[in-house]
Amino acid sequence: MTGARRPVTEARRPVTEARRPVAVVFDVIETLMSLDPLRVRLQAVGQPADLLDGWFARTLRDGMALSLAGDFVLFPDVARSALRRATRSTIDAAADDPVLADFGELPPQSDAAPAMGLLAGAGVRLACLTNGAAAVTAAFLERSGLHPLVERVMTVEEAGTWKPPAVVYHRAVEQLGLAPRQAALVAVHAWDCHGARRAGLVTGWARRLEGGWSEVFAEPDVAGDDLVEVARGLLALPAG
């Protein structure tokens, strides 16, 4: 016998009307950073290009599962293990090094710079919050020319758990000296926006990756086809 389906509305936190954020915290991997070049690298080591999607999903799943079990493992270690499992251990032991090394060379998404420039030009503070490594994120921002716009790079390591538990987002806004309602989390992952919304942040979701919103998650405050539309939506929220 199956249990009764919980109404979607129960997942939504009771909030006052969202306000224009003082700061916007961007997710990094897939939101600002493109993983597409890894498809070419996977092919170069004898793996199919479409392995990327399952590999990254497995990396997120395993990192979250470890956190739920009370453990914390850094992103590179989880990603390496997930790559080997995703290939059913068919990848050569020496081949996963260049694949993982390519995380340090990935380019920005085409909508990243315009969206961040729009927000920064309007006086909004910008930060990054990632499951990945701080050094990789900092190098990415420098390489892509986005570093001057970003006030702070924060990782889940500081909270001791992968997103999306509330403590991750609370830790991030505390470092910015803000209350949750004063900051927005922007991502292309519905689960990330859901976690931030449950933690009290304003949320902005770009449908570029997932196409449509999942009904099991609390709806974002702002949604758009890309990061630029999301940025415009956040700036259009009432001040206060």
Short mmCIF file of C-alpha atoms in Angstrom, two decimals:
data_model
loop_
_atom_site.label_atom_id
_atom_site.label_comp_id
_atom_site.label_asym_id
_atom_site.label_seq_id
_atom_site.Cartn_x
_atom_site.Cartn_y
_atom_site.Cartn_z
CA MET A 1 0.00 0.00 0.00
CA THR A 2 1.33 3.41 -0.91
CA GLY A 3 1.22 6.37 1.42
CA ALA A 4 -0.82 9.46 0.68
CA ARG A 5 0.96 12.00 -1.47
CA ARG A 6 1.88 15.08 0.52
CA PRO A 7 0.37 18.26 -0.97
CA VAL A 8 2.97 20.36 -2.73
CA THR A 9 1.90 23.39 -0.70
CA GLU A 10 3.28 21.78 2.47
CA ALA A 11 6.80 22.16 1.09
CA ARG A 12 6.44 25.91 0.87
CA ARG A 13 7.64 28.00 3.75
CA PRO A 14 5.33 30.77 4.97
CA VAL A 15 7.03 34.03 4.02
CA THR A 16 6.27 37.67 3.56
CA GLU A 17 6.63 39.06 0.06
CA ALA A 18 10.16 38.67 -1.24
CA ARG A 19 12.22 41.85 -1.27
CA ARG A 20 15.04 42.99 -3.50
CA PRO A 21 18.18 41.36 -2.07
CA VAL A 22 21.16 43.23 -0.70
CA ALA A 23 23.40 40.39 -1.89
CA VAL A 24 23.07 37.58 -4.42
CA VAL A 25 24.85 34.30 -3.77
CA PHE A 26 25.46 32.28 -6.93
CA ASP A 27 25.78 28.53 -7.12
CA VAL A 28 28.84 27.75 -9.25
CA ILE A 29 28.90 24.36 -11.01
CA GLU A 30 26.46 24.38 -13.95
CA THR A 31 25.05 27.76 -12.86
CA LEU A 32 28.14 29.89 -13.57
CA MET A 33 30.53 27.19 -14.78
CA SER A 34 29.93 25.05 -17.87
CA LEU A 35 30.73 21.34 -17.63
CA ASP A 36 30.36 20.72 -21.38
CA PRO A 37 34.12 20.57 -22.17
CA LEU A 38 34.32 17.50 -19.92
CA ARG A 39 32.39 15.57 -22.57
CA VAL A 40 35.35 15.90 -24.92
CA ARG A 41 37.77 14.80 -22.21
CA LEU A 42 35.65 11.76 -21.40
CA GLN A 43 35.71 10.73 -25.04
CA ALA A 44 39.47 11.20 -25.10
CA VAL A 45 39.84 8.60 -22.34
CA GLY A 46 37.54 6.10 -24.03
CA GLN A 47 34.24 6.97 -22.34
CA PRO A 48 30.98 8.18 -23.92
CA ALA A 49 30.32 11.93 -23.86
CA ASP A 50 26.88 11.46 -22.33
CA LEU A 51 28.47 9.83 -19.27
CA LEU A 52 28.90 13.37 -17.92
CA ASP A 53 25.28 13.77 -16.86
CA GLY A 54 25.13 10.54 -14.88
CA TRP A 55 28.56 11.11 -13.39
CA PHE A 56 27.75 14.58 -12.09
CA ALA A 57 24.36 13.46 -10.78
CA ARG A 58 26.06 10.56 -8.97
CA THR A 59 28.61 12.96 -7.50
CA LEU A 60 25.85 15.14 -6.07
CA ARG A 61 23.92 12.12 -4.80
CA ASP A 62 26.93 10.60 -3.06
CA GLY A 63 28.01 13.90 -1.50
CA MET A 64 24.51 14.50 -0.17
CA ALA A 65 24.20 10.91 1.06
CA LEU A 66 27.45 11.16 2.99
CA SER A 67 26.27 14.41 4.56
CA LEU A 68 22.95 12.85 5.56
CA ALA A 69 24.87 10.02 7.21
CA GLY A 70 26.83 12.54 9.27
CA ASP A 71 30.04 12.45 7.22
CA PHE A 72 31.72 15.06 5.05
CA VAL A 73 33.93 14.25 2.08
CA LEU A 74 35.46 16.87 -0.20
CA PHE A 75 34.12 17.30 -3.73
CA PRO A 76 37.23 16.04 -5.62
CA ASP A 77 37.24 12.77 -3.68
CA VAL A 78 33.52 12.20 -4.19
CA ALA A 79 33.79 13.09 -7.88
CA ARG A 80 36.67 10.67 -8.42
CA SER A 81 34.80 7.81 -6.74
CA ALA A 82 31.61 8.64 -8.64
CA LEU A 83 33.50 8.65 -11.95
CA ARG A 84 34.86 5.18 -11.34
CA ARG A 85 31.43 3.87 -10.35
CA ALA A 86 29.71 5.59 -13.29
CA THR A 87 32.10 3.82 -15.67
CA ARG A 88 31.69 0.52 -13.79
CA SER A 89 35.42 0.76 -13.08
CA THR A 90 36.24 0.60 -16.79
CA ILE A 91 38.13 3.90 -16.72
CA ASP A 92 41.87 3.47 -16.45
CA ALA A 93 43.28 4.44 -13.06
CA ALA A 94 45.52 7.01 -14.72
CA ALA A 95 42.73 8.43 -16.88
CA ASP A 96 40.60 9.92 -14.15
CA ASP A 97 43.36 12.41 -13.23
CA PRO A 98 43.12 14.42 -16.48
CA VAL A 99 39.33 14.33 -16.38
CA LEU A 100 39.24 15.73 -12.85
CA ALA A 101 42.03 18.18 -13.67
CA ASP A 102 39.80 19.70 -16.33
CA PHE A 103 37.59 21.08 -13.56
CA GLY A 104 40.34 23.67 -13.18
CA GLU A 105 39.95 24.80 -16.80
CA LEU A 106 36.19 25.00 -17.30
CA PRO A 107 34.68 28.12 -18.93
CA PRO A 108 31.80 30.32 -17.76
CA GLN A 109 28.26 29.98 -18.98
CA SER A 110 27.41 32.63 -21.59
CA ASP A 111 24.85 34.30 -19.32
CA ALA A 112 27.10 34.49 -16.24
CA ALA A 113 28.98 37.73 -16.93
CA PRO A 114 25.95 39.72 -18.19
CA ALA A 115 23.84 38.71 -15.19
CA MET A 116 26.54 39.39 -12.64
CA GLY A 117 27.42 42.69 -14.28
CA LEU A 118 23.78 43.77 -14.22
CA LEU A 119 23.48 43.04 -10.50
CA ALA A 120 26.82 44.58 -9.56
CA GLY A 121 26.00 47.69 -11.59
CA ALA A 122 22.83 48.07 -9.54
CA GLY A 123 24.81 47.99 -6.30
CA VAL A 124 24.01 44.40 -5.33
CA ARG A 125 26.78 42.51 -3.52
CA LEU A 126 27.82 39.23 -5.16
CA ALA A 127 29.20 36.01 -3.68
CA CYS A 128 29.55 32.36 -4.64
CA LEU A 129 28.54 29.25 -2.71
CA THR A 130 29.70 25.90 -4.05
CA ASN A 131 29.90 22.21 -3.25
CA GLY A 132 33.22 22.33 -5.07
CA ALA A 133 36.67 23.45 -3.99
CA ALA A 134 37.34 27.09 -3.12
CA ALA A 135 40.62 27.14 -5.06
CA VAL A 136 38.97 25.80 -8.23
CA THR A 137 36.17 28.36 -7.93
CA ALA A 138 38.61 31.23 -7.33
CA ALA A 139 40.68 30.17 -10.35
CA PHE A 140 37.52 29.95 -12.46
CA LEU A 141 36.48 33.46 -11.49
CA GLU A 142 39.95 34.84 -12.28
CA ARG A 143 40.12 33.03 -15.62
CA SER A 144 36.67 34.16 -16.68
CA GLY A 145 37.14 37.78 -15.60
CA LEU A 146 34.38 37.55 -13.00
CA HIS A 147 36.60 37.84 -9.93
CA PRO A 148 36.35 41.66 -9.57
CA LEU A 149 32.56 41.33 -9.23
CA VAL A 150 32.61 38.71 -6.46
CA GLU A 151 33.02 39.74 -2.86
CA ARG A 152 33.47 36.29 -1.38
CA VAL A 153 33.83 32.63 -2.38
CA MET A 154 32.23 30.25 0.12
CA THR A 155 32.17 26.47 0.12
CA VAL A 156 30.13 23.83 1.89
CA GLU A 157 33.30 22.75 3.67
CA GLU A 158 32.79 25.68 6.04
CA ALA A 159 29.42 24.26 7.10
CA GLY A 160 30.59 20.63 7.12
CA THR A 161 27.79 19.42 4.87
CA TRP A 162 26.90 19.53 1.19
CA LYS A 163 23.92 21.61 0.13
CA PRO A 164 20.95 21.79 0.65
CA PRO A 165 20.60 21.74 4.50
CA ALA A 166 19.68 25.15 5.92
CA VAL A 167 22.96 25.41 7.85
CA VAL A 168 24.87 25.81 4.57
CA TYR A 169 22.88 28.86 3.49
CA HIS A 170 22.76 30.32 7.00
CA ARG A 171 26.52 30.02 7.27
CA ALA A 172 26.90 31.81 3.94
CA VAL A 173 24.71 34.78 4.81
CA GLU A 174 26.33 35.08 8.23
CA GLN A 175 29.67 35.51 6.50
CA LEU A 176 28.14 38.34 4.51
CA GLY A 177 26.80 39.94 7.69
CA LEU A 178 23.21 39.62 6.51
CA ALA A 179 19.95 38.04 7.58
CA PRO A 180 18.64 35.28 5.27
CA ARG A 181 15.81 37.46 3.92
CA GLN A 182 18.38 40.04 2.75
CA ALA A 183 20.16 37.61 0.42
CA ALA A 184 19.16 35.63 -2.64
CA LEU A 185 20.46 32.29 -3.86
CA VAL A 186 20.61 31.94 -7.65
CA ALA A 187 20.99 28.53 -9.25
CA VAL A 188 19.92 26.35 -12.17
CA HIS A 189 19.07 23.47 -9.81
CA ALA A 190 15.57 23.39 -8.33
CA TRP A 191 16.75 21.41 -5.29
CA ASP A 192 19.31 24.11 -4.45
CA CYS A 193 16.72 26.87 -4.66
CA HIS A 194 14.34 24.80 -2.54
CA GLY A 195 16.97 24.42 0.18
CA ALA A 196 17.74 28.12 0.17
CA ARG A 197 14.06 29.06 0.28
CA ARG A 198 13.47 26.76 3.22
CA ALA A 199 16.41 28.51 4.92
CA GLY A 200 14.69 31.87 4.48
CA LEU A 201 16.56 33.27 1.48
CA VAL A 202 15.04 34.85 -1.59
CA THR A 203 15.52 32.48 -4.54
CA GLY A 204 16.16 32.91 -8.25
CA TRP A 205 16.03 29.94 -10.61
CA ALA A 206 17.12 29.85 -14.26
CA ARG A 207 15.42 27.15 -16.32
CA ARG A 208 18.39 26.90 -18.70
CA LEU A 209 19.38 23.46 -17.39
CA GLU A 210 16.20 21.75 -16.22
CA GLY A 211 13.64 23.32 -18.54
CA GLY A 212 10.72 23.21 -16.12
CA TRP A 213 10.19 23.52 -12.41
CA SER A 214 9.62 20.35 -10.38
CA GLU A 215 6.30 20.42 -8.54
CA VAL A 216 7.79 18.73 -5.45
CA PHE A 217 9.90 21.80 -4.62
CA ALA A 218 8.85 25.14 -3.18
CA GLU A 219 8.50 27.61 -6.04
CA PRO A 220 11.28 30.17 -6.46
CA ASP A 221 10.63 33.85 -5.89
CA VAL A 222 11.99 34.65 -9.35
CA ALA A 223 12.37 32.45 -12.41
CA GLY A 224 13.72 33.14 -15.88
CA ASP A 225 15.01 31.43 -19.00
CA ASP A 226 18.58 32.39 -18.11
CA LEU A 227 20.60 34.16 -15.44
CA VAL A 228 20.05 37.57 -17.02
CA GLU A 229 16.27 37.22 -16.75
CA VAL A 230 16.67 36.08 -13.15
CA ALA A 231 18.88 39.08 -12.34
CA ARG A 232 16.32 41.45 -13.83
CA GLY A 233 13.57 39.75 -11.84
CA LEU A 234 15.49 40.12 -8.57
CA LEU A 235 16.16 43.79 -9.23
CA ALA A 236 12.46 44.32 -9.95
CA LEU A 237 11.44 43.03 -6.49
CA PRO A 238 10.19 45.73 -4.10
CA ALA A 239 12.82 47.35 -1.93
CA GLY A 240 12.69 47.03 1.81
#
